[in-house]
GROMACS .gro file of C-alpha atoms in nm:
model
  288
    1MET     CA    1  20.667  -3.549   7.888
    2GLN     CA    2  20.522  -3.341   8.167
    3LEU     CA    3  20.374  -3.523   8.464
    4SER     CA    4  20.033  -3.391   8.560
    5ALA     CA    5  20.038  -3.230   8.904
    6GLN     CA    6  19.934  -3.457   9.189
    7LYS     CA    7  19.655  -3.319   9.406
    8ARG     CA    8  19.536  -3.435   9.749
    9PHE     CA    9  19.197  -3.602   9.781
   10GLU     CA   10  19.030  -3.739  10.092
   11PHE     CA   11  18.746  -3.991  10.133
   12THR     CA   12  18.574  -4.163  10.427
   13HIS     CA   13  18.380  -4.487  10.464
   14PRO     CA   14  18.234  -4.636  10.786
   15GLN     CA   15  18.330  -4.998  10.854
   16MET     CA   16  18.446  -5.229  11.138
   17GLY     CA   17  18.284  -5.001  11.398
   18THR     CA   18  18.493  -4.700  11.298
   19MET     CA   19  18.555  -4.457  11.011
   20PHE     CA   20  18.814  -4.547  10.747
   21ARG     CA   21  18.971  -4.228  10.610
   22VAL     CA   22  19.176  -4.250  10.291
   23VAL     CA   23  19.400  -3.968  10.164
   24VAL     CA   24  19.541  -4.015   9.812
   25TYR     CA   25  19.748  -3.805   9.574
   26ALA     CA   26  19.622  -3.832   9.217
   27SER     CA   27  19.600  -3.624   8.899
   28ASP     CA   28  19.221  -3.572   8.920
   29SER     CA   29  18.926  -3.626   9.151
   30ALA     CA   30  18.740  -3.879   8.933
   31LEU     CA   31  19.045  -4.105   8.920
   32ALA     CA   32  19.107  -4.064   9.294
   33ARG     CA   33  18.743  -4.148   9.376
   34ASP     CA   34  18.736  -4.446   9.142
   35ILE     CA   35  19.052  -4.606   9.285
   36THR     CA   36  18.960  -4.532   9.647
   37LYS     CA   37  18.622  -4.695   9.584
   38LYS     CA   38  18.805  -5.016   9.488
   39ALA     CA   39  18.997  -5.004   9.816
   40TYR     CA   40  18.668  -4.964  10.006
   41VAL     CA   41  18.518  -5.261   9.819
   42ARG     CA   42  18.816  -5.462   9.945
   43LEU     CA   43  18.750  -5.338  10.300
   44ASP     CA   44  18.384  -5.444  10.280
   45GLU     CA   45  18.493  -5.789  10.159
   46LEU     CA   46  18.728  -5.823  10.455
   47ASN     CA   47  18.457  -5.718  10.698
   48MET     CA   48  18.243  -6.007  10.572
   49VAL     CA   49  18.533  -6.238  10.653
   50LEU     CA   50  18.648  -6.094  10.988
   51SER     CA   51  18.351  -5.937  11.167
   52ASP     CA   52  18.263  -6.094  11.501
   53TYR     CA   53  17.944  -5.883  11.510
   54ARG     CA   54  17.794  -6.029  11.191
   55GLU     CA   55  17.651  -6.376  11.237
   56ASP     CA   56  17.697  -6.445  10.863
   57SER     CA   57  18.069  -6.354  10.859
   58GLU     CA   58  18.317  -6.625  10.760
   59VAL     CA   59  18.485  -6.618  11.101
   60ASN     CA   60  18.157  -6.666  11.291
   61THR     CA   61  18.059  -6.948  11.053
   62LEU     CA   62  18.394  -7.112  11.136
   63CYS     CA   63  18.342  -7.059  11.512
   64ARG     CA   64  18.010  -7.243  11.498
   65THR     CA   65  18.205  -7.558  11.403
   66SER     CA   66  18.429  -7.535  11.714
   67GLY     CA   67  18.456  -7.862  11.904
   68SER     CA   68  18.313  -8.064  11.612
   69GLY     CA   69  18.648  -8.224  11.532
   70GLN     CA   70  18.614  -8.110  11.170
   71TYR     CA   71  18.855  -7.919  10.951
   72VAL     CA   72  18.694  -7.630  10.763
   73LYS     CA   73  18.840  -7.496  10.439
   74VAL     CA   74  18.883  -7.120  10.472
   75SER     CA   75  18.937  -6.829  10.233
   76ALA     CA   76  19.287  -6.696  10.165
   77ASP     CA   77  19.204  -6.385  10.370
   78LEU     CA   78  19.097  -6.579  10.679
   79TRP     CA   79  19.391  -6.818  10.641
   80ASN     CA   80  19.641  -6.530  10.611
   81ILE     CA   81  19.514  -6.337  10.913
   82LEU     CA   82  19.497  -6.656  11.122
   83GLN     CA   83  19.858  -6.737  11.029
   84ALA     CA   84  19.967  -6.382  11.119
   85SER     CA   85  19.769  -6.405  11.445
   86ALA     CA   86  19.925  -6.740  11.543
   87LYS     CA   87  20.271  -6.594  11.484
   88ALA     CA   88  20.179  -6.285  11.687
   89ALA     CA   89  20.057  -6.498  11.978
   90GLN     CA   90  20.380  -6.696  11.975
   91LEU     CA   91  20.604  -6.386  11.955
   92SER     CA   92  20.412  -6.204  12.230
   93GLU     CA   93  20.406  -6.510  12.461
   94GLY     CA   94  20.027  -6.516  12.450
   95ASN     CA   95  19.972  -6.149  12.535
   96PHE     CA   96  19.809  -6.108  12.197
   97ASP     CA   97  19.559  -6.386  12.125
   98VAL     CA   98  19.272  -6.380  11.872
   99THR     CA   99  19.099  -6.669  12.052
  100ILE     CA  100  19.006  -6.416  12.324
  101GLY     CA  101  18.651  -6.399  12.179
  102PRO     CA  102  18.473  -6.576  12.471
  103LEU     CA  103  18.611  -6.307  12.708
  104THR     CA  104  18.517  -6.025  12.468
  105GLN     CA  105  18.160  -6.159  12.452
  106LEU     CA  106  18.143  -6.194  12.832
  107TRP     CA  107  18.265  -5.838  12.895
  108ARG     CA  108  18.027  -5.694  12.633
  109ARG     CA  109  17.740  -5.862  12.815
  110MET     CA  110  17.861  -5.744  13.158
  111LYS     CA  111  17.911  -5.388  13.027
  112ARG     CA  112  17.545  -5.382  12.924
  113GLN     CA  113  17.448  -5.515  13.268
  114LYS     CA  114  17.691  -5.275  13.441
  115GLN     CA  115  17.841  -5.547  13.656
  116LEU     CA  116  18.167  -5.737  13.679
  117PRO     CA  117  18.194  -6.097  13.558
  118THR     CA  118  18.230  -6.352  13.835
  119PRO     CA  119  18.554  -6.552  13.876
  120THR     CA  120  18.358  -6.859  13.756
  121GLN     CA  121  18.242  -6.680  13.440
  122ILE     CA  122  18.601  -6.566  13.372
  123SER     CA  123  18.750  -6.913  13.420
  124GLU     CA  124  18.480  -7.069  13.198
  125ALA     CA  125  18.566  -6.819  12.921
  126LYS     CA  126  18.941  -6.869  12.968
  127ALA     CA  127  18.900  -7.248  12.924
  128LYS     CA  128  18.800  -7.180  12.560
  129ILE     CA  129  19.101  -6.958  12.490
  130GLY     CA  130  19.447  -7.046  12.356
  131ILE     CA  131  19.612  -7.015  12.017
  132ASP     CA  132  19.710  -7.386  12.036
  133LYS     CA  133  19.337  -7.464  12.010
  134ILE     CA  134  19.353  -7.362  11.642
  135VAL     CA  135  19.483  -7.650  11.428
  136PHE     CA  136  19.608  -7.566  11.078
  137ASN     CA  137  19.614  -7.802  10.782
  138GLU     CA  138  19.861  -7.647  10.535
  139LYS     CA  139  19.781  -7.897  10.256
  140ASN     CA  140  19.431  -7.774  10.184
  141GLN     CA  141  19.418  -7.441  10.373
  142SER     CA  142  19.176  -7.570  10.633
  143VAL     CA  143  19.140  -7.499  11.003
  144MET     CA  144  18.997  -7.684  11.303
  145LEU     CA  145  18.890  -7.513  11.623
  146ASN     CA  146  18.927  -7.797  11.868
  147THR     CA  147  18.736  -7.666  12.171
  148LYS     CA  148  18.360  -7.612  12.182
  149GLY     CA  149  18.250  -7.252  12.232
  150MET     CA  150  18.560  -7.092  12.079
  151ARG     CA  151  18.514  -6.739  11.941
  152LEU     CA  152  18.776  -6.553  11.741
  153ASP     CA  153  18.813  -6.178  11.782
  154PHE     CA  154  19.030  -5.988  11.532
  155GLY     CA  155  18.980  -5.655  11.712
  156GLY     CA  156  19.353  -5.617  11.779
  157ILE     CA  157  19.476  -5.700  11.426
  158GLY     CA  158  19.186  -5.670  11.180
  159LYS     CA  159  19.200  -5.296  11.110
  160GLY     CA  160  19.575  -5.299  11.045
  161PHE     CA  161  19.538  -5.606  10.822
  162ALA     CA  162  19.252  -5.439  10.630
  163GLU     CA  163  19.455  -5.119  10.583
  164ASP     CA  164  19.748  -5.319  10.442
  165GLU     CA  165  19.513  -5.491  10.196
  166MET     CA  166  19.352  -5.160  10.097
  167MET     CA  167  19.697  -5.007  10.041
  168LYS     CA  168  19.780  -5.296   9.803
  169VAL     CA  169  19.470  -5.207   9.598
  170LEU     CA  170  19.570  -4.838   9.584
  171LYS     CA  171  19.926  -4.927   9.474
  172GLU     CA  172  19.807  -5.179   9.213
  173ASN     CA  173  19.593  -4.902   9.065
  174GLY     CA  174  19.879  -4.655   9.036
  175ILE     CA  175  19.845  -4.452   9.358
  176LYS     CA  176  20.199  -4.390   9.478
  177SER     CA  177  20.126  -4.179   9.783
  178ALA     CA  178  19.844  -4.258  10.027
  179LEU     CA  179  19.745  -4.260  10.392
  180ILE     CA  180  19.477  -4.483  10.543
  181GLU     CA  181  19.357  -4.415  10.896
  182ALA     CA  182  19.102  -4.597  11.111
  183GLY     CA  183  19.047  -4.599  11.487
  184GLY     CA  184  19.403  -4.538  11.603
  185ASN     CA  185  19.567  -4.729  11.315
  186ILE     CA  186  19.746  -4.560  11.026
  187VAL     CA  187  19.919  -4.703  10.718
  188VAL     CA  188  20.120  -4.476  10.486
  189SER     CA  189  20.295  -4.537  10.153
  190ASN     CA  190  20.542  -4.302   9.979
  191SER     CA  191  20.579  -3.939  10.088
  192PRO     CA  192  20.325  -3.692   9.950
  193THR     CA  193  20.458  -3.450   9.689
  194ASP     CA  194  20.409  -3.153   9.921
  195SER     CA  195  20.598  -3.319  10.209
  196PRO     CA  196  20.900  -3.506  10.065
  197THR     CA  197  21.032  -3.617  10.407
  198GLY     CA  198  20.717  -3.816  10.478
  199TRP     CA  199  20.363  -3.796  10.615
  200GLU     CA  200  20.344  -3.577  10.926
  201ILE     CA  201  20.210  -3.790  11.212
  202ILE     CA  202  20.186  -3.654  11.566
  203ILE     CA  203  20.235  -3.908  11.847
  204ASN     CA  204  20.225  -3.781  12.207
  205LYS     CA  205  20.259  -3.420  12.086
  206GLU     CA  206  20.577  -3.508  11.895
  207LYS     CA  207  20.606  -3.481  11.516
  208TYR     CA  208  20.721  -3.776  11.306
  209PHE     CA  209  20.765  -3.777  10.928
  210LEU     CA  210  20.690  -4.129  10.809
  211LYS     CA  211  20.657  -4.333  10.491
  212ASN     CA  212  20.590  -4.698  10.396
  213CYS     CA  213  20.496  -4.814  10.744
  214GLY     CA  214  20.214  -4.881  10.989
  215ILE     CA  215  20.146  -4.674  11.302
  216SER     CA  216  19.912  -4.791  11.578
  217THR     CA  217  19.814  -4.667  11.920
  218SER     CA  218  19.654  -4.883  12.187
  219GLY     CA  219  19.528  -4.724  12.502
  220ASP     CA  220  19.227  -4.630  12.702
  221ALA     CA  221  19.217  -4.256  12.658
  222TYR     CA  222  18.886  -4.309  12.477
  223GLN     CA  223  18.766  -4.661  12.546
  224PHE     CA  224  18.714  -4.809  12.886
  225VAL     CA  225  18.444  -4.976  13.091
  226GLU     CA  226  18.349  -4.825  13.425
  227ILE     CA  227  18.191  -5.067  13.670
  228GLU     CA  228  18.133  -4.988  14.036
  229GLY     CA  229  18.340  -4.671  14.006
  230LYS     CA  230  18.648  -4.847  13.868
  231LYS     CA  231  18.777  -4.815  13.512
  232TYR     CA  232  18.873  -5.124  13.311
  233ALA     CA  233  19.050  -5.093  12.978
  234HIS     CA  234  18.877  -5.226  12.666
  235ILE     CA  235  19.196  -5.425  12.599
  236LEU     CA  236  19.145  -5.755  12.779
  237ASP     CA  237  19.433  -5.957  12.916
  238PRO     CA  238  19.395  -6.316  12.787
  239LYS     CA  239  19.587  -6.443  13.090
  240THR     CA  240  19.384  -6.276  13.368
  241GLY     CA  241  19.057  -6.238  13.181
  242ILE     CA  242  19.010  -5.873  13.281
  243GLY     CA  243  19.087  -5.534  13.130
  244TYR     CA  244  19.409  -5.374  13.244
  245ALA     CA  245  19.310  -5.135  13.522
  246GLU     CA  246  19.598  -4.885  13.496
  247PRO     CA  247  19.522  -4.642  13.211
  248HIS     CA  248  19.819  -4.596  12.977
  249GLN     CA  249  19.898  -4.581  12.609
  250VAL     CA  250  20.141  -4.746  12.366
  251SER     CA  251  20.218  -4.635  12.009
  252ILE     CA  252  20.407  -4.849  11.759
  253ILE     CA  253  20.575  -4.768  11.428
  254ALA     CA  254  20.633  -5.092  11.233
  255LYS     CA  255  20.688  -5.211  10.878
  256ASP     CA  256  20.315  -5.257  10.811
  257GLY     CA  257  19.972  -5.205  10.962
  258THR     CA  258  19.917  -5.569  11.061
  259ILE     CA  259  20.228  -5.576  11.280
  260SER     CA  260  20.179  -5.228  11.428
  261ASP     CA  261  19.818  -5.315  11.517
  262TRP     CA  262  19.879  -5.640  11.707
  263LEU     CA  263  20.211  -5.522  11.853
  264SER     CA  264  20.054  -5.214  12.013
  265THR     CA  265  19.791  -5.443  12.173
  266ALA     CA  266  20.056  -5.689  12.296
  267LEU     CA  267  20.289  -5.420  12.433
  268TYR     CA  268  19.998  -5.257  12.612
  269LEU     CA  269  19.976  -5.574  12.823
  270MET     CA  270  20.343  -5.681  12.838
  271PRO     CA  271  20.599  -5.583  13.103
  272THR     CA  272  20.809  -5.291  12.972
  273ASP     CA  273  21.133  -5.488  12.931
  274SER     CA  274  20.997  -5.785  12.737
  275GLY     CA  275  20.784  -5.546  12.530
  276ARG     CA  276  21.090  -5.343  12.438
  277LYS     CA  277  21.278  -5.661  12.338
  278LEU     CA  278  20.990  -5.776  12.117
  279ALA     CA  279  20.965  -5.437  11.944
  280LYS     CA  280  21.340  -5.444  11.880
  281LYS     CA  281  21.317  -5.798  11.740
  282LEU     CA  282  21.051  -5.681  11.493
  283LYS     CA  283  21.250  -5.364  11.408
  284ALA     CA  284  20.960  -5.157  11.538
  285LYS     CA  285  20.967  -4.837  11.742
  286ALA     CA  286  20.763  -4.830  12.063
  287ILE     CA  287  20.653  -4.496  12.208
  288LYS     CA  288  20.494  -4.487  12.553
   0.00000   0.00000   0.00000
């Protein structure tokens, strides 16, 4: 039996404030389009769960119950990303924290007004932050946000998580070799037929040939806020409440997109030594 030749097909779809690019190897374009469409349907579903911009998203609906003392039953997707986020916060000693939403909201508002938040505004936002403020009930997959005004922000983990979920859809539908890329996050499966050593990814002008992993870059080469002549990174430090002022960049190669996404955010904020130790613990490669 002769295997039909695998050809390269590429598709794009805007979501989560960026463009999701999918490259697949398949025997024909109709099949490639059909399967990629299923992956994009999955992405759209996840956006309805995770978006902090959409008032009707599942996460914002959950946030509106914060401080009510009530447990809210959540979907498997929201439960899974919250579990991964709680683990990430613990491993990174709070440098990565999805409860950072009140600070994100504050800085968005200040960016529009072109002024810095006051120390009072920052401390008020920080009082609503902390991964320990999320209480999990394993028995019935429900969650309580125990402080009024909590907002969850999956900006540092959501794209990687979505890419992992999309890759599952591609694999389940017979795609053996694929690359998904969105806003500095990449997830790759098996090597493409025309590059058996792996997908060629360039990080800091150096070539890497990678397969079955996640690659993420966090940095402020493209995104920063400039207020009163000073640049502030778009990555906010949950401990100080402000964006890291020294521009730099961190790239991570890890076993999947979820880990590479949050780990690049955490290492961006962590001291070099403890960041290196954490990357090693997670068998990830950190490139600065």
